[in-house]
Amino acid sequence: MGIPGSGLAKGLAVTLRTMTRKSVTAQYPDVQPDLAPRTRGVIGLFEENCTVCMLCARECPDWCIYIDSHKETVPPAAPGGRERSRNVLDRFAIDFALCMYCGICIEVCPFDALFWSPEFEYAETDIRELTHERDKLREWMWTVPEPPALDPAAEEPKEIAAARKTADKLVAQQAAAAPEQQTTADDTTKGEGT
């Protein structure tokens, strides 16, 4: 058995030791904290990879993921083929008031549609506003840091390749639409001149 009061003496010794040290306070709003590269902040959604398989919502222990979708018929890829149906995402929302940041949804997603973002400044004054819809989750996706390459000769991550492909497709569509608009404007001008 120990000496009576030894625990109290040890506690006071710790208090005296820390009292003499200079305190370091991070002035948070003015000075941003240095976060670890793979910090768990919020969950970002990469919508192009989501197939509405509902696996994340089924595996979530808090039931904080809300997904709505509808079926759409896709024409056959080749002549004589049959039409196919696919799920189209209508709503993807996460209630961060319920989320316990376990990461199960990210782990079970077979198509890499969910990622940890280091973003942590998403406080709200009303708890009902902590349910963030897919547009906000999409914004957080762009704050997700790039995964480190496993090998210097490794190919580019598929998330970045998919994002680049989508961006290139949008640029090509905009470029194709620009000459059509110019031709229409020229035809209108010629018609007015005659």
C-alpha angles and dihedrals in degrees: 000000000000130000112281111256095018091121091053091049092051090050092050090048090055090048093051092047094052093042091064095050122091111253119234115212122185108220091220108192092044098038118042115221121247104247127196112258095249098039117161104237114138134333119263122205123219096199097192091065096048113105094178091245088150091219093128092051093047094049096044107111091206097045089227098139117091119194128178125180144159134212120252128191115235118204117242116280092222131029111272092023124123129253117258131205125222136182118253119202113239101166135011115174135162122203103217090188086070101031115106094193094239093145095223091129091055093047096049097045103111094194101048095244097139127061140171113253121198089222109123106161101094103113118147133196092226122052091217089065092061090083101095121198128218096272091061091042087051091054090053090052090071091058092059109113119237113261112247115258113254092211131019089235094046120127120253116278113271091234091061092042091052092047091048091048091051092047091048090050091052091049090050091050091049091047091050091049094050097065091046090054090046091050091049090049091049092049090050091050092048091049091053092049096056 
